[in-house]
Coordinates of C-alpha atoms and ligand atoms in Angstrom, one line a residue:
M17 CA 34.4 110.5 287.1
T18 CA 34.9 108.8 290.5
E19 CA 31.6 107.4 291.9
I20 CA 31.2 107.4 295.7
A21 CA 28.5 105.5 297.5
I22 CA 27.6 106.3 301.1
I23 CA 25.5 103.6 302.9
G24 CA 23.5 104.6 305.9
G25 CA 20.9 107.4 306.2
G26 CA 21.6 108.6 309.8
A27 CA 23.4 111.7 310.9
A28 CA 26.8 110.3 310.0
G29 CA 25.6 109.5 306.4
A30 CA 24.1 113.0 306.2
A31 CA 27.4 114.6 307.4
V32 CA 29.4 112.6 304.8
F33 CA 26.9 113.2 302.0
G34 CA 26.8 117.0 302.5
A35 CA 30.6 117.2 303.0
L36 CA 31.2 115.3 299.7
L37 CA 28.7 117.4 297.8
R38 CA 30.6 120.5 298.9
H39 CA 34.2 119.4 298.7
V40 CA 34.5 116.6 296.2
S41 CA 33.6 118.2 292.9
H42 CA 35.0 115.5 290.6
A43 CA 32.8 112.7 292.0
G44 CA 29.3 111.4 291.5
I45 CA 27.7 110.9 294.9
H46 CA 25.2 108.1 295.7
W47 CA 23.6 108.1 299.1
I48 CA 21.9 104.9 300.1
T49 CA 19.8 105.8 303.1
G50 CA 17.5 102.8 303.8
P51 CA 13.8 103.4 304.3
S52 CA 14.0 105.5 307.6
A53 CA 13.7 109.3 307.7
T54 CA 16.7 110.7 305.9
G55 CA 19.4 112.2 308.1
R56 CA 17.8 111.5 311.5
G57 CA 18.9 108.0 312.2
V58 CA 18.1 106.4 315.6
A59 CA 19.0 109.4 317.8
Y60 CA 17.1 112.2 316.1
A61 CA 14.0 110.4 314.9
T62 CA 12.3 110.6 318.3
N63 CA 9.3 112.9 318.7
D64 CA 9.5 112.9 322.5
E65 CA 9.9 116.4 323.8
W66 CA 11.8 115.1 326.9
H67 CA 14.4 113.2 324.8
L68 CA 17.1 115.9 325.1
L69 CA 20.4 116.2 323.4
N70 CA 23.2 115.3 325.8
V71 CA 25.6 117.8 324.2
R72 CA 25.1 121.5 324.7
A73 CA 23.5 123.3 321.7
A74 CA 26.8 125.0 320.9
G75 CA 28.5 121.7 320.5
M76 CA 26.1 120.3 318.0
G77 CA 26.3 120.7 314.3
L78 CA 26.4 118.8 311.0
Y79 CA 29.1 120.5 308.9
P80 CA 32.1 122.4 310.4
D81 CA 31.9 124.9 307.6
Q82 CA 28.2 125.6 307.4
G83 CA 26.6 129.1 307.4
E84 CA 24.2 128.7 310.2
E85 CA 25.1 126.8 313.4
F86 CA 22.6 124.7 315.3
V87 CA 22.2 127.4 318.0
Q88 CA 21.2 130.0 315.5
Y89 CA 18.8 127.6 313.9
A90 CA 17.3 126.8 317.3
E91 CA 17.0 130.4 318.2
R92 CA 15.1 131.1 315.0
R93 CA 12.7 128.2 315.8
L94 CA 12.3 128.6 319.6
G95 CA 13.3 132.2 320.4
D96 CA 15.6 132.6 323.4
V97 CA 18.2 129.9 323.2
Q98 CA 21.7 129.8 324.8
G99 CA 24.6 127.8 323.5
A100 CA 24.8 126.1 326.9
D101 CA 21.2 124.7 326.6
F102 CA 20.3 121.0 326.1
L103 CA 17.6 121.1 323.5
P104 CA 15.2 118.4 322.3
R105 CA 16.8 115.9 320.0
H106 CA 14.0 116.1 317.4
L107 CA 15.0 119.8 316.9
F108 CA 18.4 118.6 315.9
G109 CA 16.8 116.2 313.5
D110 CA 14.9 119.1 311.9
F111 CA 18.2 121.0 311.7
I112 CA 19.9 118.1 309.9
E113 CA 17.0 118.0 307.3
Y114 CA 17.3 121.7 306.9
Q115 CA 21.0 121.6 306.4
L116 CA 20.7 118.8 303.9
Q117 CA 18.1 120.6 302.0
N118 CA 20.4 123.6 301.6
R119 CA 23.3 121.5 300.4
I120 CA 21.0 119.6 298.0
E121 CA 19.6 122.9 296.5
T122 CA 23.1 124.3 296.1
A123 CA 24.3 121.0 294.4
H124 CA 21.3 121.2 292.0
R125 CA 22.2 124.7 291.1
Q126 CA 25.8 123.7 290.5
G127 CA 24.7 120.8 288.3
R128 CA 26.3 118.2 290.6
H129 CA 25.7 114.5 290.0
F130 CA 24.1 112.8 292.9
T131 CA 21.3 110.4 293.7
I132 CA 19.6 109.4 296.9
Y133 CA 18.3 105.8 297.2
T134 CA 15.8 105.0 300.0
Q135 CA 16.7 101.3 299.8
E136 CA 18.6 99.1 302.1
A137 CA 22.0 98.0 300.8
L138 CA 22.2 94.2 301.0
H139 CA 25.6 93.3 299.5
I140 CA 28.8 94.9 298.2
E141 CA 30.3 92.9 295.4
S142 CA 33.7 93.7 294.0
S143 CA 33.0 94.3 290.3
Q144 CA 35.4 95.3 287.5
G145 CA 37.5 98.2 288.8
G146 CA 35.3 99.0 291.7
Y147 CA 32.3 97.8 293.7
R148 CA 28.6 97.1 293.0
V149 CA 26.3 97.9 295.9
C150 CA 23.2 95.6 295.6
L151 CA 20.0 97.2 296.9
A152 CA 16.9 95.6 298.3
D153 CA 14.8 96.3 295.2
G154 CA 17.2 94.3 293.0
T155 CA 19.0 97.3 291.5
G156 CA 22.6 98.1 292.0
V157 CA 24.9 101.1 292.4
E158 CA 28.4 101.0 290.8
A159 CA 31.0 102.8 292.9
D160 CA 34.8 103.2 293.2
I161 CA 34.5 104.2 296.8
V162 CA 32.0 103.0 299.4
V163 CA 31.6 104.7 302.8
L164 CA 29.8 102.7 305.5
A165 CA 27.8 104.9 307.9
L166 CA 25.7 102.1 309.3
G167 CA 25.4 103.3 312.9
A168 CA 24.6 101.1 315.8
L169 CA 23.6 97.5 314.9
A170 CA 20.2 96.2 315.7
P171 CA 19.9 95.0 319.3
R172 CA 20.1 91.3 319.9
P173 CA 18.3 89.6 322.8
L174 CA 20.4 88.9 325.9
R175 CA 21.2 85.3 326.4
A176 CA 19.3 85.3 329.6
V177 CA 16.0 85.8 327.8
N178 CA 14.2 82.5 326.9
S179 CA 12.3 82.0 323.7
D180 CA 8.9 82.1 325.3
A181 CA 9.6 85.5 326.7
L182 CA 10.9 86.7 323.4
V183 CA 7.7 85.9 321.6
S184 CA 5.4 86.8 324.4
G185 CA 5.0 90.4 323.3
A186 CA 6.0 91.5 326.8
Y187 CA 9.7 91.7 325.9
E188 CA 10.7 94.8 323.9
L189 CA 14.1 94.4 322.3
D190 CA 14.1 97.8 320.7
P191 CA 13.5 100.6 323.2
W192 CA 12.6 103.0 320.4
R193 CA 9.5 101.0 319.6
L194 CA 8.0 101.9 323.0
P195 CA 5.7 104.6 321.5
Q196 CA 3.9 101.9 319.5
R197 CA 2.7 100.1 322.6
V198 CA -0.8 101.0 323.6
E199 CA -1.5 99.1 326.8
A200 CA -0.2 100.7 330.0
P201 CA 2.0 98.3 332.0
H202 CA 1.5 97.9 335.7
R203 CA 5.2 97.4 336.2
L204 CA 7.8 98.1 333.5
L205 CA 11.4 96.8 334.0
V206 CA 14.2 98.2 332.0
I207 CA 17.4 96.3 331.6
G208 CA 20.2 98.8 331.5
T209 CA 20.7 102.1 333.3
G210 CA 22.6 104.1 330.7
L211 CA 21.4 106.9 328.4
T212 CA 19.1 104.7 326.4
A213 CA 17.5 103.4 329.6
A214 CA 17.1 107.0 330.9
D215 CA 15.2 107.9 327.7
T216 CA 13.1 104.8 328.1
L217 CA 12.3 105.6 331.7
L218 CA 11.4 109.2 330.9
S219 CA 9.1 108.1 328.0
A220 CA 7.4 105.5 330.1
A221 CA 7.0 107.9 333.1
H222 CA 5.2 110.5 331.0
R223 CA 3.2 108.0 329.0
W224 CA 2.1 105.8 331.8
P225 CA 2.0 107.9 335.0
R226 CA 0.7 105.0 337.1
A227 CA 3.3 102.5 336.0
E228 CA 5.9 101.3 338.5
L229 CA 9.4 101.6 336.9
V230 CA 12.3 99.4 337.7
A231 CA 15.8 99.6 336.1
V232 CA 18.4 96.9 336.5
S233 CA 22.1 96.9 335.6
R234 CA 25.2 95.2 337.0
H235 CA 26.3 98.4 338.8
G236 CA 23.0 100.2 339.0
L237 CA 24.6 103.4 338.1
L238 CA 22.5 106.0 336.2
P239 CA 24.6 108.4 334.1
F240 CA 26.0 111.4 335.8
M241 CA 24.7 114.7 334.8
H242 CA 26.2 117.7 333.1
P243 CA 26.5 120.9 335.2
S244 CA 23.8 123.3 334.3
L245 CA 26.4 125.8 333.0
P246 CA 29.7 124.8 331.4
A247 CA 32.4 124.3 334.1
A248 CA 35.7 126.0 333.8
P249 CA 38.4 123.9 332.1
Y250 CA 40.9 122.1 334.3
P251 CA 43.9 124.5 334.2
L252 CA 46.5 121.6 334.1
Q253 CA 44.7 119.6 331.5
Q254 CA 47.6 119.7 329.0
G255 CA 50.0 118.3 331.5
L256 CA 47.6 115.6 332.6
N257 CA 47.0 114.6 329.0
D258 CA 50.7 114.3 328.4
V259 CA 51.0 112.1 331.5
L260 CA 48.1 109.9 330.5
L261 CA 49.6 109.4 327.0
A262 CA 52.8 108.1 328.7
C263 CA 50.8 105.7 331.0
S264 CA 51.3 102.0 330.4
G265 CA 47.7 100.8 331.1
T266 CA 44.3 101.7 332.3
A267 CA 45.0 101.3 336.0
S268 CA 47.7 103.9 335.9
M269 CA 45.6 106.2 333.8
L270 CA 42.8 106.0 336.3
K271 CA 45.2 106.7 339.1
C272 CA 46.5 109.8 337.3
V273 CA 43.0 111.1 336.7
R274 CA 42.1 110.6 340.4
T275 CA 45.3 112.3 341.5
A276 CA 44.4 115.3 339.3
W277 CA 40.9 115.5 340.8
H278 CA 42.2 115.4 344.3
A279 CA 45.0 117.9 343.7
S280 CA 42.5 120.4 342.3
P281 CA 39.4 120.3 344.5
Q282 CA 38.1 123.6 343.0
T283 CA 37.9 122.0 339.5
D284 CA 34.7 120.2 338.5
W285 CA 35.7 116.6 337.8
R286 CA 33.6 116.7 334.6
S287 CA 36.0 119.2 333.1
V288 CA 38.9 116.8 333.6
I289 CA 37.0 114.0 331.8
D290 CA 35.9 116.4 329.0
G291 CA 39.4 117.7 328.6
M292 CA 40.6 114.2 327.8
R293 CA 38.3 114.2 324.7
P294 CA 41.0 115.2 322.2
I295 CA 43.3 112.3 323.3
N296 CA 40.7 109.6 324.0
A297 CA 41.3 107.9 320.6
R298 CA 45.1 107.9 321.1
L299 CA 44.8 106.6 324.7
W300 CA 42.7 103.7 323.4
Q301 CA 45.1 103.0 320.6
H302 CA 48.0 102.8 323.1
L303 CA 46.3 100.0 324.9
T304 CA 47.1 96.4 324.1
L305 CA 44.3 94.0 323.3
A306 CA 44.5 92.6 326.9
Q307 CA 44.3 96.1 328.4
R308 CA 41.3 97.0 326.2
K309 CA 39.6 93.8 327.5
Q310 CA 40.4 94.8 331.0
F311 CA 39.0 98.2 330.4
L312 CA 35.8 96.9 328.9
R313 CA 35.4 94.5 331.8
H314 CA 36.2 96.7 334.8
L315 CA 36.0 100.3 333.8
R316 CA 33.7 100.7 330.9
W317 CA 30.6 101.1 333.1
L318 CA 32.2 103.9 335.0
W319 CA 33.7 105.6 332.0
E320 CA 30.4 105.6 330.1
A321 CA 28.4 107.0 333.1
A322 CA 31.0 109.7 333.6
R323 CA 31.8 110.6 330.0
H324 CA 28.3 110.3 328.5
R325 CA 26.2 112.4 330.8
T326 CA 22.6 113.4 330.8
A327 CA 21.2 116.9 330.5
P328 CA 20.5 118.3 334.0
Q329 CA 16.7 118.3 333.2
T330 CA 16.8 114.6 332.5
A331 CA 18.8 113.8 335.7
E332 CA 16.4 115.9 337.7
T333 CA 13.3 114.1 336.4
L334 CA 14.9 110.7 337.1
Q335 CA 15.7 111.9 340.6
Q336 CA 12.2 113.1 341.1
L337 CA 10.9 109.6 340.0
L338 CA 13.3 108.0 342.5
D339 CA 12.2 110.4 345.3
E340 CA 8.5 109.7 344.6
G341 CA 9.2 106.0 344.8
R342 CA 8.0 105.5 341.2
L343 CA 11.4 104.4 340.0
Q344 CA 13.7 101.8 341.6
V345 CA 17.2 101.1 340.4
H346 CA 18.9 97.8 341.2
A347 CA 22.5 96.9 340.9
A348 CA 22.1 93.3 339.9
R349 CA 22.9 90.9 337.1
V350 CA 20.0 89.6 335.1
L351 CA 20.2 85.8 335.2
A352 CA 17.0 84.8 333.4
V353 CA 13.9 86.3 331.8
G354 CA 11.1 83.8 331.3
G355 CA 7.4 83.4 331.1
R356 CA 4.7 84.3 328.6
G357 CA 3.7 87.6 330.1
P358 CA 3.9 88.9 332.7
L359 CA 7.5 88.0 332.6
D360 CA 9.7 86.7 335.5
V361 CA 13.1 88.4 335.7
T362 CA 15.5 86.6 337.9
V363 CA 18.4 88.8 339.1
R364 CA 21.4 88.4 341.4
A365 CA 22.1 91.5 343.5
R366 CA 25.6 92.9 343.2
T367 CA 26.4 93.4 346.8
S368 CA 24.5 90.6 348.6
Q369 CA 24.7 88.0 345.8
L370 CA 21.1 87.1 346.7
Q371 CA 18.8 85.9 343.9
S372 CA 15.3 87.2 343.5
T373 CA 12.6 87.2 340.8
L374 CA 10.8 90.3 339.8
Q375 CA 7.6 90.2 337.8
A376 CA 7.0 92.7 335.1
D377 CA 4.3 93.0 332.5
L378 CA 6.7 94.8 330.2
V379 CA 10.5 94.3 330.0
V380 CA 12.5 96.6 327.8
Q381 CA 16.1 95.8 326.8
A382 CA 17.9 99.1 326.8
T383 CA 21.5 97.9 327.0
G384 CA 22.8 100.5 324.5
L385 CA 24.9 100.5 321.4
D386 CA 25.6 97.1 319.9
T387 CA 28.7 96.9 317.8
A388 CA 29.3 93.2 317.6
A389 CA 29.7 92.9 313.9
A390 CA 30.3 89.1 313.8
Y391 CA 27.0 88.4 315.6
A392 CA 24.8 91.1 314.1
E393 CA 21.8 90.2 312.0
H394 CA 22.9 92.7 309.4
T395 CA 22.8 91.3 305.8
L396 CA 25.3 93.8 304.4
L397 CA 27.8 93.5 307.2
S398 CA 27.5 89.7 307.3
H399 CA 28.3 89.6 303.5
L400 CA 31.3 91.9 304.0
L401 CA 32.7 89.6 306.7
Q402 CA 32.1 86.4 304.8
D403 CA 33.7 87.9 301.6
G404 CA 36.7 89.0 303.6
L405 CA 36.3 92.6 302.6
A406 CA 36.0 93.5 306.3
V407 CA 37.0 91.8 309.6
A408 CA 35.2 92.0 312.9
D409 CA 37.1 93.8 315.6
P410 CA 38.5 91.2 318.1
L411 CA 36.6 92.8 320.9
Q412 CA 33.4 93.1 318.9
L413 CA 33.7 96.9 318.7
G414 CA 32.8 97.2 315.0
V415 CA 35.3 96.2 312.3
T416 CA 39.0 96.5 312.0
A417 CA 40.1 99.8 310.4
R418 CA 42.7 102.5 310.3
P419 CA 42.1 105.6 312.3
D420 CA 41.1 107.5 309.2
G421 CA 38.3 105.0 308.5
R422 CA 39.9 102.8 305.9
L423 CA 38.7 99.2 306.4
L424 CA 41.1 96.3 306.8
N425 CA 40.3 93.1 304.9
A426 CA 40.9 89.5 305.8
H427 CA 44.5 89.8 304.7
G428 CA 45.0 92.6 307.3
E429 CA 45.5 95.0 304.5
V430 CA 43.7 98.2 303.7
Q431 CA 40.7 97.3 301.5
P432 CA 41.0 99.9 298.7
G433 CA 38.1 102.3 298.5
L434 CA 36.2 101.0 301.5
Y435 CA 35.7 103.4 304.4
A436 CA 33.6 103.5 307.6
I437 CA 32.5 106.3 309.9
G438 CA 30.9 106.3 313.3
S439 CA 30.3 103.3 315.6
L440 CA 31.8 100.7 313.3
L441 CA 35.1 102.3 314.1
R442 CA 34.9 101.9 317.9
G443 CA 37.6 99.2 317.9
N444 CA 40.1 101.7 316.5
L445 CA 38.9 105.0 317.9
W446 CA 36.7 104.1 320.9
E447 CA 35.0 107.6 321.0
C448 CA 33.6 108.2 317.5
T449 CA 29.9 108.1 317.9
A450 CA 28.8 111.6 318.9
M451 CA 28.2 114.5 316.5
P452 CA 31.3 116.5 317.4
E453 CA 33.5 113.5 316.4
I454 CA 31.3 112.4 313.5
R455 CA 31.1 115.9 311.8
A456 CA 34.9 116.3 312.1
A457 CA 35.5 112.8 310.7
A458 CA 33.1 113.5 307.8
H459 CA 34.9 116.7 307.0
V460 CA 38.4 115.0 307.0
L461 CA 37.1 112.2 304.8
S462 CA 35.8 114.7 302.3
Q463 CA 39.1 116.5 302.3
T464 CA 40.9 113.2 301.7
L465 CA 38.7 112.2 298.9
A466 CA 38.8 115.7 297.4
S467 CA 42.6 115.8 297.3
G468 CA 42.6 112.8 294.9
P469 CA 43.6 111.1 292.8
V470 CA 41.5 108.7 294.8
T471 CA 42.8 105.2 295.3
T472 CA 40.4 102.9 293.5
F473 CA 39.8 99.3 293.8
S474 CA 41.8 96.7 291.9
P475 CA 40.2 93.2 291.5
A476 CA 43.5 91.6 292.5
T477 CA 43.1 93.0 296.0
N478 CA 39.8 91.2 296.7
P479 CA 40.9 89.0 299.7
G480 CA 38.2 86.4 299.0
P481 CA 36.1 84.7 301.6
A482 CA 37.2 84.9 305.2
Q483 CA 37.9 81.8 307.3
R484 CA 34.8 80.7 309.1
E485 CA 34.8 80.2 312.8
D486 CA 35.1 76.5 312.4
G487 CA 38.3 77.1 310.3
S488 CA 36.7 75.8 307.1
G489 CA 37.0 79.0 305.1
T490 CA 39.5 79.6 302.4
G491 CA 40.8 83.1 303.3
H492 CA 43.5 84.2 305.6
L493 CA 42.0 85.7 308.6
C494 CA 44.6 87.9 310.2
T495 CA 42.7 89.0 313.3
A496 CA 41.3 86.6 315.8
V497 CA 37.5 86.7 316.0
L498 CA 36.0 85.7 319.3
V499 CA 34.0 82.6 318.8
Q500 CA 31.5 83.6 321.5
P501 CA 30.8 87.1 322.7
P502 CA 32.0 87.5 326.3
A503 CA 29.4 86.3 328.8
D504 CA 28.5 89.8 329.9
A505 CA 28.9 91.4 326.4
F506 CA 25.4 92.7 326.3
V507 CA 24.3 93.5 329.8
D508 CA 25.4 96.9 330.9
Q509 CA 26.7 98.1 327.6
R510 CA 25.6 101.6 327.9
S511 CA 24.9 103.9 324.9
T512 CA 28.0 105.8 323.9
I513 CA 26.5 109.1 323.4
G514 CA 27.4 112.7 323.7
Ligands
LIG604 C1 19.3 107.6 321.7 C2 20.6 108.3 321.2 C3 20.8 109.6 321.6 C4 21.9 110.3 321.2 N1 22.2 111.6 321.5 C5 23.2 112.2 321.1 C6 23.4 113.6 321.4 O1 22.7 114.2 322.1 N2 24.5 114.2 320.9 C7 25.4 113.6 320.1 O2 26.4 114.2 319.7 N3 25.3 112.3 319.8 C8 24.2 111.6 320.3 N4 24.0 110.3 320.0 C9 25.1 109.6 319.3 C10 24.6 109.4 317.9 O3 24.9 108.0 317.7 C11 25.2 110.2 316.8 O4 24.9 111.6 317.1 C12 24.6 110.0 315.4 O5 23.2 110.1 315.5 C13 25.0 108.6 314.9 O6 24.6 108.6 313.6 P1 24.9 107.4 312.6 O7 24.4 107.8 311.3 O8 26.3 106.9 312.8 O9 24.0 106.2 313.2 P2 22.4 105.9 313.1 O10 21.6 107.0 313.7 O11 22.3 104.6 313.7 O12 22.0 105.8 311.6 C14 22.5 104.8 310.7 C15 21.5 104.6 309.6 O13 22.0 103.7 308.6 C16 20.9 102.9 308.2 N5 21.5 101.7 307.7 C17 22.1 100.7 308.3 N6 22.4 99.7 307.5 C18 22.0 100.0 306.3 C19 22.0 99.4 305.0 N7 22.6 98.2 304.8 N8 21.5 100.1 303.9 C20 20.9 101.3 304.1 N9 20.9 102.0 305.3 C21 21.4 101.3 306.4 C22 20.1 102.7 309.5 O14 18.8 102.2 309.2 C23 20.1 104.1 310.1 O15 19.1 104.8 309.6 C24 22.9 109.6 320.4 C25 22.6 108.3 320.0 C26 21.5 107.6 320.4 C27 21.3 106.2 320.0

């Protein structure tokens, strides 16, 4: 029997686990979830009522072939629900658990062989004819195939933050830990203005009604909002997408999109952006490395704000906070964060270039998704890179892989039996972190593995350790790894959600 291990207990892990249970009957399934709540991951573990999904209820789901869709589940729980609604994220977390439970009960009835381990996976060793996944409790799981569903990497402090500030207790690196803070701040400063920052501001505004809120990012742009009802599709989308696919770079793509908007004033611009969704991965793949860099440097902030929009209720609350003067948003670069609390945050304004220092008794880093595999403090990933089983994406967007999720090793070859799903694949797919993409990818992966015979690992293909950044390694590193992340790699990296 083929043994398949899935590492990662978030929504992507849940989608793969359920899909494999259903479609891959010849395999034993091992799901290594880590200690957090199974299936919820970062996004759906929140209990805040005002943390809303940024995809309409009708667009959310876990399995493409399930009996009950999220909308029906939500209706059963809440009563009157429309497919166009933006519902609380914790409700989707409940739905994931419910769907998982159904799949698990069915699998039990069918006598399927599967195990769930609530341990962290620390290392993947190539062992005779496959892999051994070493767990935190010292045990191991033998597998022919391993799927990495690790999600976003833990946030790292911005380089502007000094060590005193970091240990002061007044700098919060993980915005999702905010609920654990007891004392109300007088002024809370959020670094970032993307979706994670929006969540942080909403939580803080409800929790500490007297706190003054400040958000800072290079462009000072809060995410755009979804229309309250779905807008009509852009009638000429197919033609536009064909033209975009023929473009030679991001500047010409942007020009084409702008021309389309101007030529069709009756079309909601958001429909044009949404209509590009089926081709986004291909557009990204058409770009050269230099063009991708250019996009990340000059257009990413705009794309993220336009593509990953907030629910209208979220945007309205933020607007109300702005109107009441409780929230200020600055377009500025954070130059330094120092002090022992309250903290001094020195910024340079985008337009005037003037420097100023703001004092805040709580600073929250909400700069969004971190995918810089080479710099992450992630034991498993670090081992994979050191052993040459995986290679960091040259732009620090996860790891190098084929579009179907097969990882490339230090020889630049497909590493047999090693797959990834979700944000680790950003370097190849760009848009692969939201549920509509994740559930589709999990389904396709299960179909691939079901159609066997599955390619299993052969010890001869272990590439060995990768070359280290100082060149002293013994492996053959095929893809250049940036020695330093770009100077602005972390500021203004908005969550890639929706
Ligand atoms: C705040 C937020 C809101 C979002 N809202 C939406 C939305 O409304 N709609 C939408 O479609 N998408 C949304 N997204 C996108 C979201 O990323 C996906 O929907 C999905 O939740 C991603 O799941 P994941 O499993 O890839 O990642 P994660 O949720 O990050 O889960 C990964 C899990 O793997 C575990 N893990 C990591 N390493 C190991 C290891 N070595 N061993 C064991 N376990 C490990 C982690 O602890 C974590 O539990 C949102 C994302 C965020 C962050």
